[in-house]
Coordinates of C-alpha atoms in Angstrom, one line a residue:
X885 CA -53.5 -1.9 3.5
X886 CA -50.7 -4.5 3.8
X887 CA -50.6 -6.7 6.8
X888 CA -48.2 -5.7 9.5
X889 CA -44.8 -7.4 9.6
X890 CA -42.8 -8.2 12.7
X891 CA -39.6 -10.2 13.2
X892 CA -40.1 -13.5 15.0
X893 CA -37.7 -14.9 17.6
X894 CA -36.2 -17.1 14.9
X895 CA -35.1 -14.1 12.8
X896 CA -37.7 -14.7 10.1
X897 CA -40.4 -12.3 9.1
X898 CA -44.0 -13.5 10.0
X899 CA -47.0 -11.6 8.8
X900 CA -50.0 -11.1 11.0
X901 CA -53.2 -9.1 11.5
X902 CA -54.0 -6.3 13.9
X903 CA -56.3 -7.0 16.9
X904 CA -58.8 -4.5 15.5
X905 CA -59.0 -6.6 12.3
X906 CA -59.4 -9.8 14.3
X907 CA -62.5 -8.3 16.0
X908 CA -63.9 -7.8 12.5
X909 CA -64.1 -11.5 11.5
X910 CA -67.5 -13.1 11.3
X911 CA -67.0 -15.5 14.2
X912 CA -66.3 -12.6 16.5
X913 CA -69.2 -10.4 15.4
X914 CA -70.6 -10.5 19.0
X915 CA -67.3 -9.9 20.7
X916 CA -67.0 -6.8 22.9
X917 CA -63.8 -4.8 23.7
X918 CA -63.7 -4.4 27.5
X919 CA -60.4 -2.5 27.8
X920 CA -57.2 -1.6 26.1
X921 CA -58.5 0.3 23.1
X922 CA -55.1 1.9 22.5
X923 CA -53.7 -1.6 21.7
X924 CA -56.0 -2.5 18.8
X925 CA -53.0 -2.1 16.4
X926 CA -51.1 -4.8 18.2
X927 CA -50.2 -7.7 15.8
X928 CA -51.6 -11.2 16.1
X929 CA -49.3 -13.8 14.6
X930 CA -50.6 -16.9 16.4
X931 CA -53.4 -18.1 18.7
X932 CA -53.2 -20.0 22.0
X933 CA -55.7 -21.5 24.5
X934 CA -55.2 -21.0 28.2
X935 CA -55.8 -24.4 29.8
X936 CA -53.5 -24.2 32.9
X937 CA -53.0 -21.6 35.6
X938 CA -49.3 -21.3 34.9
X939 CA -49.8 -20.4 31.3
X940 CA -47.1 -17.8 31.3
X941 CA -44.5 -20.5 30.7
X942 CA -46.1 -21.4 27.4
X943 CA -47.1 -18.1 25.8
X944 CA -45.2 -16.4 23.0
X945 CA -45.1 -12.9 21.7
X946 CA -47.9 -11.7 19.4
X947 CA -50.4 -14.3 20.5
X948 CA -54.1 -13.9 21.0
X949 CA -54.8 -15.9 24.1
X950 CA -58.2 -17.5 24.4
X951 CA -59.7 -18.7 27.8
X952 CA -62.9 -19.6 29.5
X953 CA -61.5 -18.5 32.8
X954 CA -61.5 -22.1 34.1
X955 CA -57.8 -22.1 35.1
X956 CA -58.4 -18.8 37.0
X957 CA -61.6 -19.6 38.7
X958 CA -60.0 -20.2 42.1
X959 CA -57.4 -17.5 42.0
X960 CA -59.3 -14.2 41.3
X961 CA -56.6 -12.3 43.3
X962 CA -54.0 -13.0 40.6
X963 CA -56.1 -11.6 37.7
X964 CA -54.9 -8.0 38.3
X965 CA -51.2 -9.1 37.8
X966 CA -52.0 -11.4 34.8
X967 CA -52.4 -8.5 32.4
X968 CA -49.1 -7.0 33.3
X969 CA -47.4 -10.4 33.0
X970 CA -48.9 -11.0 29.5
X971 CA -48.1 -7.5 28.3
X972 CA -44.5 -8.0 29.5
X973 CA -44.2 -11.1 27.4
X974 CA -45.4 -9.3 24.3
X975 CA -48.9 -10.9 23.9
X976 CA -51.3 -9.2 21.5
X977 CA -54.5 -9.6 23.5
X978 CA -56.5 -11.7 25.9
X979 CA -60.0 -12.9 25.0
X980 CA -62.3 -14.3 27.8
X981 CA -65.6 -16.1 27.8
X982 CA -67.5 -14.9 30.9
X983 CA -70.5 -16.4 32.7
X984 CA -69.5 -19.9 33.2
X985 CA -66.4 -19.8 35.4
X986 CA -65.9 -16.1 35.8
X987 CA -68.9 -13.8 36.1
X988 CA -66.8 -10.6 35.4
X989 CA -63.3 -9.4 35.3
X990 CA -61.9 -7.6 38.4
X991 CA -61.9 -3.7 38.1
X992 CA -58.1 -3.8 38.8
X993 CA -57.6 -6.0 35.8
X994 CA -59.6 -3.7 33.5
X995 CA -57.8 -0.6 34.8
X996 CA -54.4 -2.3 34.3
X997 CA -55.3 -3.2 30.7
X998 CA -56.4 0.4 29.9
X999 CA -53.2 1.7 31.4
X1000 CA -51.0 -0.6 29.4
X1001 CA -53.0 -0.5 26.1
X1002 CA -53.5 -4.3 26.4
X1003 CA -56.8 -5.3 24.7
X1004 CA -59.2 -7.4 26.8
X1005 CA -62.0 -9.0 24.8
X1006 CA -65.2 -10.6 25.9
X1007 CA -66.1 -13.5 23.6
X1008 CA -69.7 -14.4 22.7
X1009 CA -71.0 -17.5 24.4
X1010 CA -72.2 -19.2 21.2
X1011 CA -68.8 -19.3 19.5
X1012 CA -66.4 -22.2 19.9
X1013 CA -62.7 -21.7 20.2
X1014 CA -62.1 -24.0 17.2
X1015 CA -64.1 -21.7 15.0
X1016 CA -62.1 -18.7 16.1
X1017 CA -58.8 -20.6 15.6
X1018 CA -59.7 -21.7 12.2
X1019 CA -60.9 -18.4 10.9
X1020 CA -58.2 -16.2 12.3
X1021 CA -55.4 -18.6 11.5
X1022 CA -56.7 -19.0 7.9
X1023 CA -56.8 -15.2 7.6
X1024 CA -53.2 -14.9 8.9
X1025 CA -51.9 -17.6 6.5
X1026 CA -53.8 -16.2 3.5
X1027 CA -52.4 -12.7 4.1
X1028 CA -48.9 -14.1 4.7
X1029 CA -49.1 -16.1 1.4
X1030 CA -50.3 -13.0 -0.4
X1031 CA -47.5 -10.9 0.8
X1032 CA -44.9 -13.5 0.0
X1033 CA -46.4 -14.0 -3.4
X1034 CA -46.2 -10.2 -4.0
X1035 CA -42.6 -10.2 -2.9
X1036 CA -41.7 -13.2 -5.1
X1037 CA -43.4 -11.5 -8.1
X1038 CA -41.4 -8.3 -7.4
X1039 CA -38.2 -10.4 -7.2
X1040 CA -38.9 -12.0 -10.6
X1041 CA -39.6 -8.6 -12.2
X1042 CA -36.4 -7.2 -10.7
X1043 CA -34.3 -10.2 -11.9
X1044 CA -35.7 -9.7 -15.4
X1045 CA -34.6 -6.1 -15.2
X1046 CA -31.0 -7.1 -14.4
X1047 CA -31.0 -9.9 -17.0
X1048 CA -32.1 -7.4 -19.6
X1049 CA -28.9 -5.4 -18.8
X1050 CA -30.6 -2.9 -16.4
X1051 CA -28.6 -1.2 -13.7
X1052 CA -29.4 0.5 -10.4
X1053 CA -31.5 3.2 -12.2
X1054 CA -33.8 0.6 -13.7
X1055 CA -34.0 -1.3 -10.4
X1056 CA -35.1 1.8 -8.5
X1057 CA -37.6 2.7 -11.2
X1058 CA -39.2 -0.8 -10.9
X1059 CA -39.4 -0.7 -7.1
X1060 CA -40.8 2.8 -7.2
X1061 CA -43.5 1.6 -9.6
X1062 CA -44.4 -1.3 -7.3
X1063 CA -44.6 0.7 -4.1
X1064 CA -45.7 4.0 -5.5
X1065 CA -43.1 6.0 -3.5
X1066 CA -39.7 7.5 -4.0
X1067 CA -36.9 4.9 -4.0
X1068 CA -33.1 5.5 -4.0
X1069 CA -29.9 3.4 -3.7
X1070 CA -27.2 5.1 -1.6
X1071 CA -23.6 4.1 -1.3
X1072 CA -21.7 3.7 2.0
X1073 CA -21.2 7.5 2.3
X1074 CA -24.8 8.4 1.7
X1075 CA -24.3 9.5 -1.9
X1076 CA -27.3 8.8 -4.1
X1077 CA -26.3 6.3 -6.9
X1078 CA -29.8 6.1 -8.5
X1079 CA -33.3 7.3 -7.6
X1080 CA -36.8 7.1 -9.1
X1081 CA -40.4 7.8 -8.1
X1082 CA -43.0 10.6 -7.8
X1083 CA -41.5 14.1 -8.0
X1084 CA -43.0 15.1 -4.6
X1085 CA -41.0 12.4 -2.9
X1086 CA -37.6 13.3 -4.4
X1087 CA -37.0 16.2 -2.0
X1088 CA -37.5 13.8 0.9
X1089 CA -35.1 11.4 -0.6
X1090 CA -32.4 14.1 -0.8
X1091 CA -32.7 14.6 2.9
X1092 CA -32.0 11.0 3.8
X1093 CA -28.2 11.1 3.8
X1094 CA -28.1 14.2 6.0
X1095 CA -27.6 14.3 9.7
X1096 CA -31.2 14.8 10.6
X1097 CA -32.9 12.9 7.8
X1098 CA -36.7 13.0 7.1
X1099 CA -39.2 12.7 9.9
X1100 CA -39.8 9.3 11.5
X1101 CA -42.1 7.2 9.4
X1102 CA -41.3 8.9 6.1
X1103 CA -38.6 6.4 5.0
X1104 CA -37.6 2.8 5.3
X1105 CA -34.2 1.5 4.4
X1106 CA -32.6 -2.0 3.9
X1107 CA -28.8 -2.6 3.7
X1108 CA -27.3 -3.7 0.4
X1109 CA -24.8 -6.4 1.2
X1110 CA -22.7 -8.5 -1.3
X1111 CA -19.8 -10.8 -0.7
X1112 CA -19.8 -9.9 3.0
X1113 CA -19.3 -6.2 2.2
X1114 CA -21.7 -3.5 3.0
X1115 CA -22.3 -1.5 -0.2
X1116 CA -24.9 1.0 1.1
X1117 CA -28.7 0.8 1.4
X1118 CA -31.9 1.1 -0.6
X1119 CA -34.3 3.6 0.7
X1120 CA -38.1 4.1 0.1
X1121 CA -39.6 7.5 1.0
X1122 CA -43.1 8.7 1.0
X1123 CA -45.9 10.3 3.2
X1124 CA -46.5 8.8 6.6
X1125 CA -48.3 5.5 6.3
X1126 CA -47.6 5.1 2.6
X1127 CA -44.9 2.5 3.3
X1128 CA -46.5 -0.6 4.9
X1129 CA -44.5 -3.1 6.8
X1130 CA -45.3 -5.6 4.1
X1131 CA -43.3 -3.5 1.7
X1132 CA -40.1 -4.3 3.6
X1133 CA -40.1 -7.7 1.9
X1134 CA -40.0 -6.1 -1.5
X1135 CA -37.2 -3.8 -0.4
X1136 CA -35.3 -6.8 0.8
X1137 CA -35.6 -8.5 -2.6
X1138 CA -34.6 -5.2 -4.3
X1139 CA -31.6 -5.0 -2.0
X1140 CA -30.5 -8.5 -3.1
X1141 CA -30.9 -7.5 -6.7
X1142 CA -29.1 -4.2 -6.2
X1143 CA -26.2 -6.2 -4.6
X1144 CA -26.1 -8.3 -7.7
X1145 CA -25.9 -5.1 -9.9
X1146 CA -23.2 -3.6 -7.6
X1147 CA -21.1 -6.8 -7.7
X1148 CA -21.4 -7.0 -11.5
X1149 CA -20.4 -3.3 -11.8
X1150 CA -17.5 -3.8 -9.5
X1151 CA -16.2 -6.6 -11.7
X1152 CA -16.4 -4.4 -14.7
X1153 CA -14.8 -1.5 -12.9
X1154 CA -12.0 -3.8 -11.7
X1155 CA -11.1 -4.8 -15.3
X1156 CA -11.4 -1.2 -16.5
X1157 CA -9.2 0.0 -13.6
X1158 CA -6.6 -2.5 -14.5
X1159 CA -6.4 -1.3 -18.1
X1160 CA -6.3 2.3 -17.0
X1161 CA -3.6 1.6 -14.4
X1162 CA -1.5 -0.5 -16.9
X1163 CA -1.7 2.3 -19.5
X1164 CA -0.8 5.1 -17.1
X1165 CA 2.1 3.1 -15.7
X1166 CA 3.4 2.7 -19.2
X1167 CA 3.0 6.4 -19.8
X1168 CA 4.8 7.3 -16.6
X1169 CA 7.7 4.9 -17.3
X1170 CA 8.0 6.0 -21.0
X1171 CA 6.9 2.6 -22.4
X1172 CA 3.5 3.8 -23.9
X1173 CA 4.9 4.8 -27.3
X1174 CA 4.8 8.1 -29.2
X1175 CA 2.9 11.2 -28.2
X1176 CA 0.2 10.6 -30.8
X1177 CA -0.5 7.1 -29.7
X1178 CA -0.5 8.1 -26.0
X1179 CA -2.9 11.0 -26.8
X1180 CA -5.3 8.7 -28.7
X1181 CA -5.5 6.0 -26.0
X1182 CA -5.8 8.6 -23.3
X1183 CA -8.8 10.2 -25.0
X1184 CA -10.5 6.7 -25.0
X1185 CA -10.3 6.9 -21.2
X1186 CA -11.5 10.5 -21.2
X1187 CA -8.1 11.8 -20.3
X1188 CA -6.2 14.8 -21.7
X1189 CA -2.5 14.3 -21.3
X1190 CA -1.4 16.8 -24.0
X1191 CA -2.1 20.0 -22.0
X1192 CA 0.2 21.4 -19.2
X1193 CA -0.3 19.0 -16.2
X1194 CA 0.9 18.3 -12.7
X1195 CA 1.5 14.7 -11.5
X1196 CA 0.4 13.9 -8.0
X1197 CA 1.4 10.7 -6.1
X1198 CA -0.5 9.7 -3.0
X1199 CA 1.1 7.0 -0.9
X1200 CA -0.5 5.2 2.1
X1201 CA 1.5 5.9 5.2
X1202 CA 3.1 2.7 6.6
X1203 CA 0.5 1.8 9.3
X1204 CA -2.3 2.1 6.8
X1205 CA -0.9 -0.1 4.0
X1206 CA -3.7 -2.5 3.6
X1207 CA -5.6 -3.7 0.5
X1208 CA -9.0 -2.2 1.7
X1209 CA -7.3 1.1 2.4
X1210 CA -5.7 1.1 -1.1
X1211 CA -9.0 0.5 -2.8
X1212 CA -10.6 3.2 -0.8
X1213 CA -7.8 5.6 -1.6
X1214 CA -8.4 5.1 -5.3
X1215 CA -12.1 5.8 -4.8
X1216 CA -11.5 9.0 -2.9
X1217 CA -9.0 10.3 -5.4
X1218 CA -11.3 9.5 -8.3
X1219 CA -14.2 11.3 -6.6
X1220 CA -12.1 14.3 -5.8
X1221 CA -10.7 14.4 -9.4
X1222 CA -14.2 14.5 -10.9
X1223 CA -14.9 17.6 -8.9
X1224 CA -11.7 19.4 -9.9
X1225 CA -10.9 18.2 -13.4
X1226 CA -13.1 15.8 -15.4
X1227 CA -10.4 15.2 -18.0
X1228 CA -7.7 14.3 -15.4
X1229 CA -6.3 10.8 -15.1
X1230 CA -6.4 8.7 -11.9
X1231 CA -5.1 5.1 -11.5
X1232 CA -4.2 3.0 -8.5
X1233 CA -0.9 1.1 -8.4
X1234 CA 0.2 -1.4 -5.8
X1235 CA 1.0 1.0 -3.0
X1236 CA 0.1 4.4 -4.4
X1237 CA -2.5 6.4 -6.4
X1238 CA -1.2 8.5 -9.3
X1239 CA -3.2 11.5 -10.6
X1240 CA -2.4 13.6 -13.6
X1241 CA -4.3 16.9 -13.3
X1242 CA -4.5 20.2 -15.2
X1243 CA -1.7 22.5 -14.1
X1244 CA -4.3 25.2 -13.2
X1245 CA -5.9 23.0 -10.5
X1246 CA -4.8 23.7 -6.9
X1247 CA -3.0 20.5 -6.1
X1248 CA -3.1 21.2 -2.3
X1249 CA -6.9 21.7 -2.3
X1250 CA -7.4 18.5 -4.4
X1251 CA -5.3 16.5 -2.0
X1252 CA -7.3 18.0 0.9
X1253 CA -10.6 17.0 -0.6
X1254 CA -9.4 13.4 -1.2
X1255 CA -8.0 13.2 2.4
X1256 CA -11.3 14.5 3.8
X1257 CA -13.3 11.7 2.0
X1258 CA -10.7 9.1 3.0
X1259 CA -10.8 10.0 6.7
X1260 CA -14.6 9.5 6.8
X1261 CA -14.4 5.8 6.3
X1262 CA -10.9 4.7 7.4
X1263 CA -8.4 5.7 10.2
X1264 CA -5.4 5.4 7.8
X1265 CA -3.6 8.4 6.3
X1266 CA -1.6 9.1 3.1
X1267 CA 1.1 11.5 2.0
X1268 CA 1.0 13.4 -1.3
X1269 CA 3.7 14.7 -3.5
X1270 CA 3.3 17.1 -6.5
X1271 CA 5.6 17.5 -9.5
X1272 CA 6.6 20.5 -11.5
X1273 CA 4.4 21.4 -14.5
X1274 CA 4.9 19.0 -17.3
X1275 CA 3.9 19.5 -21.0
X1276 CA 3.5 16.5 -23.3
X1277 CA 3.6 12.7 -22.6
X1278 CA 7.4 12.7 -22.9
X1279 CA 7.7 14.9 -19.8
X1280 CA 5.4 12.7 -17.6
X1281 CA 8.0 10.1 -16.5
X1282 CA 10.3 12.8 -15.0
X1283 CA 7.3 14.5 -13.4
X1284 CA 6.2 11.2 -11.9
X1285 CA 9.6 10.8 -10.4
X1286 CA 9.5 14.3 -8.9
X1287 CA 6.0 13.6 -7.3
X1288 CA 7.2 10.3 -5.9
X1289 CA 10.2 12.0 -4.3
X1290 CA 8.1 14.8 -3.0
X1291 CA 5.7 12.4 -1.3
X1292 CA 8.4 10.4 0.4
X1293 CA 10.6 13.3 1.4
X1294 CA 7.5 15.2 2.6
X1295 CA 6.5 12.4 4.9
X1296 CA 10.0 12.2 6.3
X1297 CA 10.1 15.9 7.0
X1298 CA 6.6 16.6 8.1
X1299 CA 5.2 13.3 9.2
X1300 CA 2.2 11.2 8.0
X1301 CA -0.5 13.0 5.9
X1302 CA 2.0 15.6 4.5
X1303 CA 1.4 17.4 1.2
X1304 CA 4.7 18.4 -0.5
X1305 CA 5.6 20.1 -3.8
X1306 CA 8.9 19.1 -5.4
X1307 CA 9.9 22.7 -5.9
X1308 CA 9.4 23.4 -2.1
X1309 CA 11.8 20.7 -0.9
X1310 CA 14.8 23.1 -1.0
X1311 CA 18.1 21.3 -0.4
X1312 CA 16.2 18.0 0.1
X1313 CA 15.3 18.2 -3.6
X1314 CA 19.0 18.2 -4.5
X1315 CA 19.8 15.4 -2.1
X1316 CA 16.9 13.3 -3.4
X1317 CA 18.4 13.5 -6.9
X1318 CA 21.5 11.6 -5.8
X1319 CA 20.7 8.1 -6.9
X1320 CA 23.7 6.5 -5.2
X1321 CA 22.3 6.2 -1.6
X1322 CA 25.4 4.3 -0.5
X1323 CA 27.5 7.4 -1.3
X1324 CA 25.1 9.5 0.7
X1325 CA 25.4 7.2 3.7
X1326 CA 29.2 7.1 3.4
X1327 CA 29.2 11.0 3.4
X1328 CA 27.2 11.0 6.6
X1329 CA 29.5 8.5 8.3
X1330 CA 32.6 10.4 7.2
X1331 CA 31.2 13.8 8.3
X1332 CA 29.4 12.9 11.6
X1333 CA 31.6 10.0 12.7
X1334 CA 30.1 8.3 15.8
X1335 CA 27.2 10.8 15.7
X1336 CA 25.9 9.1 12.6
X1337 CA 24.5 6.2 14.6
X1338 CA 21.7 5.9 17.1
X1339 CA 23.3 3.0 18.9
X1340 CA 24.6 5.2 21.6
X1341 CA 22.0 7.4 23.4
X1342 CA 24.7 10.0 24.4
X1343 CA 25.8 10.4 20.7
X1344 CA 22.2 10.9 19.6
X1345 CA 21.8 13.6 22.3
X1346 CA 25.0 15.3 21.1
X1347 CA 23.7 15.2 17.5
X1348 CA 20.6 17.0 18.6
X1349 CA 22.7 19.7 20.3
X1350 CA 24.8 20.0 17.1
X1351 CA 21.6 20.4 15.0
X1352 CA 20.2 23.2 17.2
X1353 CA 23.5 25.0 17.2
X1354 CA 23.6 25.0 13.4
X1355 CA 20.0 26.1 13.2
X1356 CA 20.7 29.1 15.4
X1357 CA 23.9 30.0 13.6
X1358 CA 26.0 29.1 16.7
X1359 CA 24.0 31.4 19.0
X1360 CA 24.9 29.8 22.3
X1361 CA 22.4 31.6 24.4
X1362 CA 19.4 30.7 22.1
X1363 CA 20.6 27.1 21.8
X1364 CA 20.8 26.8 25.6
X1365 CA 17.3 28.2 25.9
X1366 CA 15.9 25.8 23.3
X1367 CA 17.5 22.7 24.8
X1368 CA 17.0 23.8 28.5
X1369 CA 20.7 23.6 29.2
X1370 CA 22.8 25.8 31.5
X1371 CA 25.1 28.0 29.6
X1372 CA 28.2 26.3 31.0
X1373 CA 26.8 22.9 30.2
X1374 CA 26.4 23.9 26.6
X1375 CA 29.9 25.3 26.4
X1376 CA 31.2 21.9 27.6
X1377 CA 29.1 20.1 25.0
X1378 CA 30.4 22.4 22.2
X1379 CA 34.0 21.5 23.3
X1380 CA 33.2 17.8 23.2
X1381 CA 31.6 18.2 19.7
X1382 CA 34.7 20.0 18.3
X1383 CA 37.0 17.3 19.7
X1384 CA 34.9 14.7 17.8
X1385 CA 34.1 16.6 14.6
X1386 CA 36.7 19.3 14.3
X1387 CA 36.6 23.1 14.8
X1388 CA 33.2 23.7 13.2
X1389 CA 32.7 26.9 15.1
X1390 CA 35.6 28.5 13.1
X1391 CA 35.2 26.5 9.8
X1392 CA 32.2 27.6 7.6
X1393 CA 32.8 24.7 5.1
X1394 CA 32.8 22.1 7.9
X1395 CA 29.5 23.6 9.2
X1396 CA 28.0 23.3 5.6
X1397 CA 29.1 19.6 5.5
X1398 CA 27.6 18.9 8.9
X1399 CA 24.4 20.6 8.0
X1400 CA 24.1 18.5 4.8
X1401 CA 24.9 15.3 6.7
X1402 CA 22.1 16.1 9.2
X1403 CA 19.7 16.7 6.3
X1404 CA 20.6 13.3 4.8
X1405 CA 19.9 11.7 8.1
X1406 CA 16.4 13.2 8.2
X1407 CA 15.8 11.7 4.8
X1408 CA 16.7 8.2 6.0
X1409 CA 14.5 5.6 4.3
X1410 CA 14.4 7.5 1.0

């Protein structure tokens, strides 16, 4: 059995021995437990001798306090409270020599110790405190040295695994062999990255990421941290009692090595991601070369770009445009793609993630899966646009443009988090194809006049009235109901609008122009 481990006030881990084990050393062969049997598993990390009545100011947690009773000989009335005070300060036990200064301990003191599970020990008369101090402290230090040596040996073995090119799978296998239990490395979302150990423990490991998890005492976990970032945790699972507190030191060393592996893999992934992104960007801009060359390089990445595909563009919505969010967006889309199309292409650009997926895949469902994973870790959102079906590398640049337009127009029309298909944009699709935005803005100014600007609150309000009128096909009663206007008020507003814009109630062509101008305004920022 490994010695218990407890965190000291300094934040370091100090190993100790249980009170029950202390009673088993040779110098305490004649000692007798007076009370507090429930506390025999309390941990002794240090020893102290009670020489003054106000000893409470000098005691520390996990101490075994030795006394002859001399400081307490004149204050027997305080002995009943002493046990509660020592227990409150986290002491392990109190050992007393009776007969010289105290004939016996008060009944109140014994009852209090039993109630609190605080061990009271009667020391034999023929044993000196120096013998007890030497033997128990030597035992504690020897055990601590043994545990530290075991952890250091495990660390060297794990470093050798990494130096030999091993990854998380080899690290978990090494730790599982050292501890004899199931071991797994989980990422930040609870997904198992690698696992090893006895078959009977694997089922318990699979329960760890769940909401309930395994019963208390079945698992121990240590965070995996590298570069100030939390990358997940390493978990050891086994039957109750199979994971001693001393094993935490080995798990901590394993977590350090796992962080090294994760950091190394992230560096490799960053280089690979750059190559993938550069290649896909060249494909989508038509600079990647002929179809045969594109197909060959795509196969090297595990992509199939020759089949009928749909291009999806996911753009972070403005308030979520941060580097951490962009990295997470790439991860979520990559994970979702693996579940829907293993031969699909995913790459992250500066402010967007582009996905090329088989045309048979439900683009809306794919975007929903990616959004669900993204929302679990970050409050940011993204909008997604989907292109028409494209066949061959030559068609991908046009499809990319369609998806980009769909993402941006969809956000303008439906708000953050929108999923829009290029073919479902209606008239906005046609307007988005006008590359000369200055011409569009000129058309709006010429058609709407003063209503094109938001500088005047009254004009913005009149534009809203015009929009509802056109949406209801000039139904005055319905427009008044929607805008909560009196009928006569609306008639007055219609007259004012016609004086500003012309007789649109009688001119169908003018109504079409006004409708198009309002649509362009809704696309502002495209």
